[in-house]
């Protein structure tokens, strides 16, 4: 296969990758973007809704009129909440077709470091030389299965991320593990598709009880708990308006913030579909899961020595995601050890650059360095323009690294 050369290769065509590519195109930076546009969002089950507010779930592009609420209003769709995830996926494809038509719907199979730059290999066998690589893969590599479930076959235990349709569980007994939005929404959809469902959670189930439209707070309370794109609170406000402050926190304080803030909760509009409808056991954990001929024998512990056992046909883990650069299969095995990390999350500069020169991580992979806001689409509002300006500046008056390239001089 032939070889080409670009300034930037973007791996991933979700909200972060599309937003960055749109900015690079507007700045005239030579780049290529690989991935199936909005694939993770498009594969989610019918009936799933965004937990976030529509006004906080826009793809960050240079054009101000390409927002999710605008897209919805023009089509007489719900423009506040809850917004169907399928509508968000369609919105993303609309943005891509209009502003990022150069997306190449190919998977990247290998990224290798050169003395200067990288070689990016696609599933078609093409090798692309890129001075810089931006990894914008979302959560697709990081689904977390607890140890007691990770060794079970897929027909007995799975993660919510693998299910685009819950109707296949009709008539079955299904146990959902977890207390966050993905677990609660999966349980509701399983019930509505004719399965017998229970939820097991180590902690309590919490619900978001208000939306900004409902909030009429006194001025003093609004001053103490200012509103933000992820809800009221001073921490939320700082993360939205001054994320560099979070970036420069001591590593341990930032780790604690990432692990404890904006934790598992259910959306207010989901509550009536779960509470009083699906049995929920809190304060319990699974201590053993033994395959049987027709399902699983589950044993749980309530923390005080009280154990019980029951049979279930299938366990679905709504246990979230854990970033681990070692699980990104396309990174060369000699490249991974050079990426400094804390608990699996890459250590990033203020420009989202890893300890490997020219290798960047954006989206949920950056949350360990910038805070929990960056687990959400809303984190792209800061990420995309900051990284786009940085990459554009890097392309100023540069001579090509490879034969056959002409010298490009840019003004910024």
mmCIF file of C-alpha atoms in Angstrom:
data_model
loop_
_atom_site.group_PDB
_atom_site.id
_atom_site.type_symbol
_atom_site.label_atom_id
_atom_site.label_comp_id
_atom_site.label_asym_id
_atom_site.label_seq_id
_atom_site.Cartn_x
_atom_site.Cartn_y
_atom_site.Cartn_z
ATOM 1 C CA UNK A 1 0.000 0.000 0.000
ATOM 2 C CA UNK A 2 1.062 3.618 -0.549
ATOM 3 C CA UNK A 3 2.265 5.986 2.123
ATOM 4 C CA UNK A 4 1.054 9.543 2.719
ATOM 5 C CA UNK A 5 2.083 12.242 5.157
ATOM 6 C CA UNK A 6 0.068 14.732 7.216
ATOM 7 C CA UNK A 7 0.611 17.105 10.104
ATOM 8 C CA UNK A 8 -2.038 15.496 12.340
ATOM 9 C CA UNK A 9 -3.807 12.134 12.412
ATOM 10 C CA UNK A 10 -6.979 12.046 14.503
ATOM 11 C CA UNK A 11 -7.997 8.564 15.648
ATOM 12 C CA UNK A 12 -11.685 8.526 16.523
ATOM 13 C CA UNK A 13 -14.761 10.183 14.977
ATOM 14 C CA UNK A 14 -16.923 10.820 18.006
ATOM 15 C CA UNK A 15 -17.786 14.264 19.445
ATOM 16 C CA UNK A 16 -14.204 15.134 20.431
ATOM 17 C CA UNK A 17 -12.581 13.900 17.222
ATOM 18 C CA UNK A 18 -15.158 15.548 14.946
ATOM 19 C CA UNK A 19 -14.919 18.855 16.797
ATOM 20 C CA UNK A 20 -11.135 18.876 16.582
ATOM 21 C CA UNK A 21 -11.132 17.985 12.871
ATOM 22 C CA UNK A 22 -13.591 20.807 12.141
ATOM 23 C CA UNK A 23 -11.259 23.291 13.856
ATOM 24 C CA UNK A 24 -8.194 21.937 12.050
ATOM 25 C CA UNK A 25 -9.983 22.261 8.713
ATOM 26 C CA UNK A 26 -10.948 25.845 9.506
ATOM 27 C CA UNK A 27 -7.297 26.618 10.386
ATOM 28 C CA UNK A 28 -5.953 24.934 7.256
ATOM 29 C CA UNK A 29 -3.955 22.309 9.152
ATOM 30 C CA UNK A 30 -3.324 19.239 6.985
ATOM 31 C CA UNK A 31 -4.868 16.278 8.772
ATOM 32 C CA UNK A 32 -6.703 13.011 8.370
ATOM 33 C CA UNK A 33 -9.374 11.635 10.687
ATOM 34 C CA UNK A 34 -10.152 7.933 10.993
ATOM 35 C CA UNK A 35 -13.143 6.191 12.537
ATOM 36 C CA UNK A 36 -16.811 5.429 12.027
ATOM 37 C CA UNK A 37 -18.689 8.663 12.803
ATOM 38 C CA UNK A 38 -20.630 8.520 16.089
ATOM 39 C CA UNK A 39 -20.456 4.711 16.033
ATOM 40 C CA UNK A 40 -20.625 4.174 19.795
ATOM 41 C CA UNK A 41 -23.651 6.467 20.092
ATOM 42 C CA UNK A 42 -25.391 4.954 17.083
ATOM 43 C CA UNK A 43 -25.064 1.441 18.503
ATOM 44 C CA UNK A 44 -26.894 2.205 21.758
ATOM 45 C CA UNK A 45 -30.272 0.665 22.428
ATOM 46 C CA UNK A 46 -33.448 2.325 21.156
ATOM 47 C CA UNK A 47 -35.140 3.994 24.118
ATOM 48 C CA UNK A 48 -31.919 5.262 25.682
ATOM 49 C CA UNK A 49 -31.688 8.968 26.457
ATOM 50 C CA UNK A 50 -28.892 11.408 27.202
ATOM 51 C CA UNK A 51 -28.357 12.007 30.890
ATOM 52 C CA UNK A 52 -26.775 15.397 30.155
ATOM 53 C CA UNK A 53 -28.637 18.533 29.152
ATOM 54 C CA UNK A 54 -28.992 19.200 25.424
ATOM 55 C CA UNK A 55 -27.391 22.628 25.770
ATOM 56 C CA UNK A 56 -24.332 20.927 27.323
ATOM 57 C CA UNK A 57 -24.020 18.194 24.687
ATOM 58 C CA UNK A 58 -22.940 20.044 21.588
ATOM 59 C CA UNK A 59 -20.114 19.084 19.270
ATOM 60 C CA UNK A 60 -17.588 21.901 19.596
ATOM 61 C CA UNK A 61 -17.186 23.262 16.083
ATOM 62 C CA UNK A 62 -16.267 26.798 14.941
ATOM 63 C CA UNK A 63 -19.797 27.468 13.667
ATOM 64 C CA UNK A 64 -22.056 28.749 16.463
ATOM 65 C CA UNK A 65 -25.300 27.530 14.871
ATOM 66 C CA UNK A 66 -24.403 23.824 14.874
ATOM 67 C CA UNK A 67 -25.773 23.019 18.324
ATOM 68 C CA UNK A 68 -27.903 20.098 19.418
ATOM 69 C CA UNK A 69 -30.827 22.322 20.559
ATOM 70 C CA UNK A 70 -30.801 24.087 17.147
ATOM 71 C CA UNK A 71 -30.795 20.734 15.379
ATOM 72 C CA UNK A 72 -33.726 19.527 17.484
ATOM 73 C CA UNK A 73 -35.789 22.714 17.164
ATOM 74 C CA UNK A 74 -35.456 22.735 13.379
ATOM 75 C CA UNK A 75 -36.946 19.219 13.338
ATOM 76 C CA UNK A 76 -39.600 19.752 16.044
ATOM 77 C CA UNK A 77 -37.794 17.393 18.407
ATOM 78 C CA UNK A 78 -37.304 17.656 22.161
ATOM 79 C CA UNK A 79 -34.583 20.260 22.669
ATOM 80 C CA UNK A 80 -34.150 20.102 26.420
ATOM 81 C CA UNK A 81 -34.229 16.785 28.223
ATOM 82 C CA UNK A 82 -34.456 13.951 27.951
ATOM 83 C CA UNK A 83 -33.077 13.839 24.419
ATOM 84 C CA UNK A 84 -32.875 10.390 22.796
ATOM 85 C CA UNK A 85 -29.321 9.196 22.263
ATOM 86 C CA UNK A 86 -30.353 8.234 18.726
ATOM 87 C CA UNK A 87 -31.132 11.912 18.047
ATOM 88 C CA UNK A 88 -27.705 12.935 19.363
ATOM 89 C CA UNK A 89 -26.089 10.355 17.070
ATOM 90 C CA UNK A 90 -28.030 11.726 14.095
ATOM 91 C CA UNK A 91 -27.020 15.263 15.077
ATOM 92 C CA UNK A 92 -23.374 14.178 15.158
ATOM 93 C CA UNK A 93 -23.619 12.696 11.670
ATOM 94 C CA UNK A 94 -25.270 15.907 10.449
ATOM 95 C CA UNK A 95 -22.329 17.904 11.807
ATOM 96 C CA UNK A 96 -19.870 15.453 10.276
ATOM 97 C CA UNK A 97 -21.445 15.532 6.820
ATOM 98 C CA UNK A 98 -21.494 19.328 6.792
ATOM 99 C CA UNK A 99 -18.164 20.168 8.422
ATOM 100 C CA UNK A 100 -15.973 17.038 8.471
ATOM 101 C CA UNK A 101 -16.671 15.318 5.134
ATOM 102 C CA UNK A 102 -13.092 14.007 5.069
ATOM 103 C CA UNK A 103 -13.724 11.397 7.785
ATOM 104 C CA UNK A 104 -12.399 8.017 6.664
ATOM 105 C CA UNK A 105 -14.610 5.226 8.060
ATOM 106 C CA UNK A 106 -11.692 2.945 8.821
ATOM 107 C CA UNK A 107 -10.315 1.496 12.025
ATOM 108 C CA UNK A 108 -6.727 2.223 12.930
ATOM 109 C CA UNK A 109 -4.892 -1.024 13.624
ATOM 110 C CA UNK A 110 -1.439 0.203 14.632
ATOM 111 C CA UNK A 111 0.355 3.377 15.733
ATOM 112 C CA UNK A 112 4.154 3.227 15.867
ATOM 113 C CA UNK A 113 6.594 5.942 16.950
ATOM 114 C CA UNK A 114 9.354 7.037 14.612
ATOM 115 C CA UNK A 115 12.383 9.153 15.488
ATOM 116 C CA UNK A 116 10.215 12.058 14.395
ATOM 117 C CA UNK A 117 6.483 11.536 14.113
ATOM 118 C CA UNK A 118 4.467 8.339 13.787
ATOM 119 C CA UNK A 119 3.303 5.705 11.343
ATOM 120 C CA UNK A 120 -0.452 5.118 11.519
ATOM 121 C CA UNK A 121 -1.675 1.911 9.857
ATOM 122 C CA UNK A 122 -5.314 1.513 8.858
ATOM 123 C CA UNK A 123 -7.366 -1.660 8.516
ATOM 124 C CA UNK A 124 -6.944 -1.372 4.752
ATOM 125 C CA UNK A 125 -3.170 -1.607 5.122
ATOM 126 C CA UNK A 126 -2.394 2.025 4.307
ATOM 127 C CA UNK A 127 0.473 3.560 6.263
ATOM 128 C CA UNK A 128 0.140 7.240 7.067
ATOM 129 C CA UNK A 129 3.081 9.287 8.346
ATOM 130 C CA UNK A 130 1.869 11.873 10.858
ATOM 131 C CA UNK A 131 3.883 14.398 12.810
ATOM 132 C CA UNK A 132 1.326 14.211 15.589
ATOM 133 C CA UNK A 133 -1.384 11.747 16.575
ATOM 134 C CA UNK A 134 -4.493 12.611 18.586
ATOM 135 C CA UNK A 135 -6.231 9.666 20.265
ATOM 136 C CA UNK A 136 -9.944 10.506 20.541
ATOM 137 C CA UNK A 137 -11.417 7.046 21.022
ATOM 138 C CA UNK A 138 -13.954 7.766 23.761
ATOM 139 C CA UNK A 139 -14.689 4.850 26.082
ATOM 140 C CA UNK A 140 -14.755 1.998 23.586
ATOM 141 C CA UNK A 141 -11.651 0.265 24.971
ATOM 142 C CA UNK A 142 -12.344 0.793 28.657
ATOM 143 C CA UNK A 143 -15.519 -1.038 29.705
ATOM 144 C CA UNK A 144 -14.939 -2.338 33.234
ATOM 145 C CA UNK A 145 -16.057 -5.830 34.185
ATOM 146 C CA UNK A 146 -15.580 -6.716 37.877
ATOM 147 C CA UNK A 147 -13.215 -9.603 38.479
ATOM 148 C CA UNK A 148 -15.910 -12.100 39.370
ATOM 149 C CA UNK A 149 -17.629 -11.501 36.025
ATOM 150 C CA UNK A 150 -14.675 -10.932 33.711
ATOM 151 C CA UNK A 151 -13.869 -14.650 33.466
ATOM 152 C CA UNK A 152 -17.412 -15.718 32.552
ATOM 153 C CA UNK A 153 -18.459 -16.398 28.945
ATOM 154 C CA UNK A 154 -20.319 -13.623 27.117
ATOM 155 C CA UNK A 155 -23.555 -15.612 27.016
ATOM 156 C CA UNK A 156 -23.671 -15.452 30.831
ATOM 157 C CA UNK A 157 -22.159 -12.054 31.670
ATOM 158 C CA UNK A 158 -21.784 -8.851 29.663
ATOM 159 C CA UNK A 159 -21.307 -5.104 29.998
ATOM 160 C CA UNK A 160 -23.972 -2.517 29.215
ATOM 161 C CA UNK A 161 -21.657 -1.137 26.515
ATOM 162 C CA UNK A 162 -22.125 -4.289 24.422
ATOM 163 C CA UNK A 163 -25.913 -4.063 24.166
ATOM 164 C CA UNK A 164 -27.652 -2.205 21.387
ATOM 165 C CA UNK A 165 -30.918 -4.079 21.882
ATOM 166 C CA UNK A 166 -32.371 -5.577 25.062
ATOM 167 C CA UNK A 167 -35.289 -7.366 23.408
ATOM 168 C CA UNK A 168 -33.182 -10.541 23.171
ATOM 169 C CA UNK A 169 -33.636 -10.968 26.947
ATOM 170 C CA UNK A 170 -37.415 -11.226 26.761
ATOM 171 C CA UNK A 171 -38.614 -13.950 29.147
ATOM 172 C CA UNK A 172 -35.233 -14.297 30.861
ATOM 173 C CA UNK A 173 -34.145 -13.559 34.420
ATOM 174 C CA UNK A 174 -31.464 -10.854 34.325
ATOM 175 C CA UNK A 175 -29.414 -9.354 37.160
ATOM 176 C CA UNK A 176 -28.010 -5.867 36.648
ATOM 177 C CA UNK A 177 -24.991 -4.806 38.710
ATOM 178 C CA UNK A 178 -24.419 -1.109 39.400
ATOM 179 C CA UNK A 179 -26.127 2.090 40.533
ATOM 180 C CA UNK A 180 -25.271 4.574 37.779
ATOM 181 C CA UNK A 181 -27.219 5.777 34.772
ATOM 182 C CA UNK A 182 -26.144 2.932 32.476
ATOM 183 C CA UNK A 183 -27.192 0.261 34.988
ATOM 184 C CA UNK A 184 -30.505 1.926 35.840
ATOM 185 C CA UNK A 185 -31.395 2.617 32.219
ATOM 186 C CA UNK A 186 -30.495 -0.949 31.231
ATOM 187 C CA UNK A 187 -32.745 -2.294 33.997
ATOM 188 C CA UNK A 188 -35.647 -0.123 32.834
ATOM 189 C CA UNK A 189 -35.247 -1.241 29.226
ATOM 190 C CA UNK A 190 -34.925 -4.893 30.219
ATOM 191 C CA UNK A 191 -38.162 -4.670 32.194
ATOM 192 C CA UNK A 192 -39.908 -2.868 29.329
ATOM 193 C CA UNK A 193 -38.731 -5.582 26.934
ATOM 194 C CA UNK A 194 -40.257 -8.382 28.984
ATOM 195 C CA UNK A 195 -37.361 -9.585 31.150
ATOM 196 C CA UNK A 196 -37.505 -10.289 34.878
ATOM 197 C CA UNK A 197 -34.959 -7.885 36.362
ATOM 198 C CA UNK A 198 -33.256 -7.050 39.643
ATOM 199 C CA UNK A 199 -30.563 -4.490 40.446
ATOM 200 C CA UNK A 200 -27.679 -5.187 42.821
ATOM 201 C CA UNK A 201 -25.680 -2.195 44.048
ATOM 202 C CA UNK A 202 -22.898 -1.859 46.596
ATOM 203 C CA UNK A 203 -24.023 1.662 47.517
ATOM 204 C CA UNK A 204 -27.292 3.551 47.525
ATOM 205 C CA UNK A 205 -29.064 4.584 44.359
ATOM 206 C CA UNK A 206 -29.072 8.369 43.936
ATOM 207 C CA UNK A 207 -31.185 10.429 41.565
ATOM 208 C CA UNK A 208 -30.778 13.864 40.058
ATOM 209 C CA UNK A 209 -33.892 15.612 41.334
ATOM 210 C CA UNK A 210 -33.796 18.961 39.514
ATOM 211 C CA UNK A 211 -32.996 20.416 36.151
ATOM 212 C CA UNK A 212 -32.012 24.039 35.459
ATOM 213 C CA UNK A 213 -35.464 24.692 34.024
ATOM 214 C CA UNK A 214 -36.981 23.771 37.392
ATOM 215 C CA UNK A 215 -34.516 25.661 39.560
ATOM 216 C CA UNK A 216 -35.726 28.938 41.110
ATOM 217 C CA UNK A 217 -33.094 29.523 43.764
ATOM 218 C CA UNK A 218 -32.495 32.540 45.979
ATOM 219 C CA UNK A 219 -29.604 34.805 44.940
ATOM 220 C CA UNK A 220 -27.492 33.808 47.953
ATOM 221 C CA UNK A 221 -27.846 30.136 47.125
ATOM 222 C CA UNK A 222 -27.012 30.784 43.464
ATOM 223 C CA UNK A 223 -23.916 32.668 44.601
ATOM 224 C CA UNK A 224 -22.808 29.836 46.890
ATOM 225 C CA UNK A 225 -23.726 27.132 44.379
ATOM 226 C CA UNK A 226 -23.391 28.672 40.915
ATOM 227 C CA UNK A 227 -24.892 26.805 38.010
ATOM 228 C CA UNK A 228 -22.794 25.052 35.373
ATOM 229 C CA UNK A 229 -23.265 22.800 32.376
ATOM 230 C CA UNK A 230 -23.227 19.776 34.710
ATOM 231 C CA UNK A 231 -25.411 21.265 37.428
ATOM 232 C CA UNK A 232 -24.984 23.661 40.377
ATOM 233 C CA UNK A 233 -21.933 23.692 42.625
ATOM 234 C CA UNK A 234 -18.664 25.560 42.967
ATOM 235 C CA UNK A 235 -16.588 22.551 41.922
ATOM 236 C CA UNK A 236 -18.689 22.167 38.791
ATOM 237 C CA UNK A 237 -18.345 25.884 38.015
ATOM 238 C CA UNK A 238 -14.550 25.759 38.399
ATOM 239 C CA UNK A 239 -14.272 22.654 36.220
ATOM 240 C CA UNK A 240 -16.250 24.375 33.471
ATOM 241 C CA UNK A 241 -14.659 27.828 33.614
ATOM 242 C CA UNK A 242 -11.139 27.139 34.901
ATOM 243 C CA UNK A 243 -10.175 23.530 34.105
ATOM 244 C CA UNK A 244 -6.482 24.422 34.183
ATOM 245 C CA UNK A 245 -6.844 24.914 37.950
ATOM 246 C CA UNK A 246 -7.878 21.275 38.205
ATOM 247 C CA UNK A 247 -4.994 20.299 35.912
ATOM 248 C CA UNK A 248 -2.466 21.893 38.253
ATOM 249 C CA UNK A 249 -3.873 20.401 41.445
ATOM 250 C CA UNK A 250 -1.555 17.981 43.268
ATOM 251 C CA UNK A 251 -1.943 14.579 41.651
ATOM 252 C CA UNK A 252 -3.519 12.951 44.689
ATOM 253 C CA UNK A 253 -6.142 15.686 45.117
ATOM 254 C CA UNK A 254 -7.000 15.502 41.440
ATOM 255 C CA UNK A 255 -7.284 11.711 41.601
ATOM 256 C CA UNK A 256 -9.683 11.983 44.532
ATOM 257 C CA UNK A 257 -11.771 14.545 42.644
ATOM 258 C CA UNK A 258 -11.940 12.339 39.559
ATOM 259 C CA UNK A 259 -12.925 9.259 41.558
ATOM 260 C CA UNK A 260 -15.488 10.865 43.865
ATOM 261 C CA UNK A 261 -17.074 13.836 42.078
ATOM 262 C CA UNK A 262 -19.916 13.478 39.559
ATOM 263 C CA UNK A 263 -20.249 9.853 40.569
ATOM 264 C CA UNK A 264 -22.986 7.341 39.712
ATOM 265 C CA UNK A 265 -26.503 8.824 39.691
ATOM 266 C CA UNK A 266 -29.696 8.309 37.770
ATOM 267 C CA UNK A 267 -31.450 11.005 35.757
ATOM 268 C CA UNK A 268 -34.639 12.421 37.259
ATOM 269 C CA UNK A 269 -36.740 11.360 34.260
ATOM 270 C CA UNK A 270 -35.677 7.710 34.656
ATOM 271 C CA UNK A 271 -36.764 7.361 38.270
ATOM 272 C CA UNK A 272 -40.403 6.441 37.623
ATOM 273 C CA UNK A 273 -39.298 3.671 35.253
ATOM 274 C CA UNK A 274 -37.158 2.012 37.956
ATOM 275 C CA UNK A 275 -38.268 2.921 41.477
ATOM 276 C CA UNK A 276 -41.127 0.691 42.552
ATOM 277 C CA UNK A 277 -40.903 -1.153 39.223
ATOM 278 C CA UNK A 278 -37.589 -3.010 39.358
ATOM 279 C CA UNK A 279 -36.419 -4.628 42.637
ATOM 280 C CA UNK A 280 -33.277 -2.875 43.907
ATOM 281 C CA UNK A 281 -30.951 -4.353 46.532
ATOM 282 C CA UNK A 282 -28.402 -1.899 47.910
ATOM 283 C CA UNK A 283 -25.413 -2.528 50.148
ATOM 284 C CA UNK A 284 -24.730 -5.898 48.541
ATOM 285 C CA UNK A 285 -21.942 -7.303 46.419
ATOM 286 C CA UNK A 286 -21.551 -10.500 44.439
ATOM 287 C CA UNK A 287 -19.025 -12.811 46.048
ATOM 288 C CA UNK A 288 -19.393 -15.736 43.677
ATOM 289 C CA UNK A 289 -20.919 -16.488 40.284
ATOM 290 C CA UNK A 290 -20.884 -20.152 39.272
ATOM 291 C CA UNK A 291 -21.991 -21.222 35.780
ATOM 292 C CA UNK A 292 -24.752 -23.795 35.665
ATOM 293 C CA UNK A 293 -26.230 -25.623 32.717
ATOM 294 C CA UNK A 294 -29.001 -23.070 32.313
ATOM 295 C CA UNK A 295 -27.485 -19.899 33.786
ATOM 296 C CA UNK A 296 -25.598 -18.724 36.861
ATOM 297 C CA UNK A 297 -25.734 -19.437 40.566
ATOM 298 C CA UNK A 298 -25.092 -16.097 42.284
ATOM 299 C CA UNK A 299 -24.065 -15.599 45.899
ATOM 300 C CA UNK A 300 -24.213 -12.134 47.449
ATOM 301 C CA UNK A 301 -22.958 -10.599 50.695
ATOM 302 C CA UNK A 302 -24.702 -7.699 52.446
ATOM 303 C CA UNK A 303 -21.520 -6.620 54.237
ATOM 304 C CA UNK A 304 -22.514 -7.993 57.617
ATOM 305 C CA UNK A 305 -21.923 -11.632 56.856
ATOM 306 C CA UNK A 306 -25.392 -12.227 55.514
ATOM 307 C CA UNK A 307 -25.116 -14.284 52.338
ATOM 308 C CA UNK A 308 -27.799 -15.536 50.027
ATOM 309 C CA UNK A 309 -27.881 -17.391 46.754
ATOM 310 C CA UNK A 310 -30.161 -17.283 43.736
ATOM 311 C CA UNK A 311 -30.303 -18.321 40.102
ATOM 312 C CA UNK A 312 -30.218 -15.940 37.152
ATOM 313 C CA UNK A 313 -29.942 -16.428 33.415
ATOM 314 C CA UNK A 314 -27.580 -13.532 32.769
ATOM 315 C CA UNK A 315 -25.674 -10.763 34.560
ATOM 316 C CA UNK A 316 -25.233 -7.332 32.974
ATOM 317 C CA UNK A 317 -22.565 -5.098 34.477
ATOM 318 C CA UNK A 318 -23.372 -1.405 34.543
ATOM 319 C CA UNK A 319 -20.067 -0.868 36.289
ATOM 320 C CA UNK A 320 -18.683 1.952 34.211
ATOM 321 C CA UNK A 321 -15.314 2.407 32.559
ATOM 322 C CA UNK A 322 -11.681 2.547 33.664
ATOM 323 C CA UNK A 323 -9.173 4.261 31.426
ATOM 324 C CA UNK A 324 -6.061 2.171 30.838
ATOM 325 C CA UNK A 325 -3.653 3.071 28.026
ATOM 326 C CA UNK A 326 -2.445 -0.515 28.089
ATOM 327 C CA UNK A 327 -5.820 -1.631 26.726
ATOM 328 C CA UNK A 328 -5.679 0.518 23.596
ATOM 329 C CA UNK A 329 -4.962 -2.264 21.149
ATOM 330 C CA UNK A 330 -3.613 -0.202 18.265
ATOM 331 C CA UNK A 331 -0.769 1.400 20.242
ATOM 332 C CA UNK A 332 2.549 -0.282 19.498
ATOM 333 C CA UNK A 333 3.814 -2.481 22.328
ATOM 334 C CA UNK A 334 7.020 -0.445 22.488
ATOM 335 C CA UNK A 335 5.075 2.824 22.574
ATOM 336 C CA UNK A 336 2.853 2.037 25.574
ATOM 337 C CA UNK A 337 5.670 1.838 28.190
ATOM 338 C CA UNK A 338 6.819 5.334 27.171
ATOM 339 C CA UNK A 339 3.431 6.850 28.079
ATOM 340 C CA UNK A 340 3.583 7.924 31.713
ATOM 341 C CA UNK A 341 0.312 7.208 33.493
ATOM 342 C CA UNK A 342 -1.371 7.265 36.873
ATOM 343 C CA UNK A 343 -3.659 4.334 37.467
ATOM 344 C CA UNK A 344 -3.852 3.729 33.729
ATOM 345 C CA UNK A 345 -4.761 7.314 32.781
ATOM 346 C CA UNK A 346 -2.115 9.089 30.685
ATOM 347 C CA UNK A 347 -0.284 11.984 32.297
ATOM 348 C CA UNK A 348 -0.947 14.966 30.038
ATOM 349 C CA UNK A 349 0.428 18.459 29.587
ATOM 350 C CA UNK A 350 -1.821 21.525 29.559
ATOM 351 C CA UNK A 351 -2.102 20.958 25.794
ATOM 352 C CA UNK A 352 -3.217 17.325 26.250
ATOM 353 C CA UNK A 353 0.162 15.962 25.129
ATOM 354 C CA UNK A 354 1.432 12.767 26.703
ATOM 355 C CA UNK A 355 5.024 12.064 27.702
ATOM 356 C CA UNK A 356 5.530 10.760 24.161
ATOM 357 C CA UNK A 357 6.310 13.822 22.042
ATOM 358 C CA UNK A 358 3.507 14.430 19.553
ATOM 359 C CA UNK A 359 1.007 11.935 21.038
ATOM 360 C CA UNK A 360 -2.169 13.489 22.478
ATOM 361 C CA UNK A 361 -5.200 12.079 24.307
ATOM 362 C CA UNK A 362 -8.582 13.800 24.460
ATOM 363 C CA UNK A 363 -12.007 12.865 25.764
ATOM 364 C CA UNK A 364 -12.436 10.524 28.762
ATOM 365 C CA UNK A 365 -8.771 9.530 28.509
ATOM 366 C CA UNK A 366 -7.879 13.060 29.645
ATOM 367 C CA UNK A 367 -10.084 13.073 32.765
ATOM 368 C CA UNK A 368 -7.237 11.865 34.972
ATOM 369 C CA UNK A 369 -5.277 15.022 34.120
ATOM 370 C CA UNK A 370 -8.118 17.560 33.822
ATOM 371 C CA UNK A 371 -10.978 16.357 36.028
ATOM 372 C CA UNK A 372 -14.275 14.476 35.773
ATOM 373 C CA UNK A 373 -15.902 17.045 33.467
ATOM 374 C CA UNK A 374 -13.819 15.548 30.655
ATOM 375 C CA UNK A 375 -15.653 12.246 30.900
ATOM 376 C CA UNK A 376 -18.548 14.076 29.225
ATOM 377 C CA UNK A 377 -19.110 15.724 25.845
ATOM 378 C CA UNK A 378 -19.142 19.059 27.701
ATOM 379 C CA UNK A 379 -15.406 18.698 28.309
ATOM 380 C CA UNK A 380 -14.845 19.203 24.578
ATOM 381 C CA UNK A 381 -15.833 22.875 24.899
ATOM 382 C CA UNK A 382 -12.439 23.509 26.488
ATOM 383 C CA UNK A 383 -10.415 20.716 24.911
ATOM 384 C CA UNK A 384 -11.086 21.285 21.230
ATOM 385 C CA UNK A 385 -10.159 24.976 20.830
ATOM 386 C CA UNK A 386 -7.147 24.649 23.154
ATOM 387 C CA UNK A 387 -5.696 21.687 21.273
ATOM 388 C CA UNK A 388 -6.607 23.096 17.856
ATOM 389 C CA UNK A 389 -4.728 26.333 18.598
ATOM 390 C CA UNK A 390 -1.753 24.353 19.863
ATOM 391 C CA UNK A 391 -1.608 22.078 16.808
ATOM 392 C CA UNK A 392 -2.057 25.015 14.459
ATOM 393 C CA UNK A 393 0.821 26.871 16.104
ATOM 394 C CA UNK A 394 2.972 23.748 15.811
ATOM 395 C CA UNK A 395 2.410 23.718 12.054
ATOM 396 C CA UNK A 396 3.793 27.253 11.571
ATOM 397 C CA UNK A 397 6.785 27.521 9.233
ATOM 398 C CA UNK A 398 7.614 23.806 9.501
ATOM 399 C CA UNK A 399 9.651 21.895 6.972
ATOM 400 C CA UNK A 400 8.329 18.461 6.042
ATOM 401 C CA UNK A 401 9.850 15.534 7.888
ATOM 402 C CA UNK A 402 9.534 13.222 4.916
ATOM 403 C CA UNK A 403 10.709 13.256 1.307
ATOM 404 C CA UNK A 404 8.201 14.398 -1.260
ATOM 405 C CA UNK A 405 6.478 16.905 1.024
ATOM 406 C CA UNK A 406 6.666 20.595 0.160
ATOM 407 C CA UNK A 407 7.580 23.188 2.729
ATOM 408 C CA UNK A 408 4.470 24.763 4.196
ATOM 409 C CA UNK A 409 4.588 28.231 5.738
ATOM 410 C CA UNK A 410 1.552 29.325 7.683
ATOM 411 C CA UNK A 411 0.572 32.520 9.393
ATOM 412 C CA UNK A 412 -1.386 32.373 12.636
#
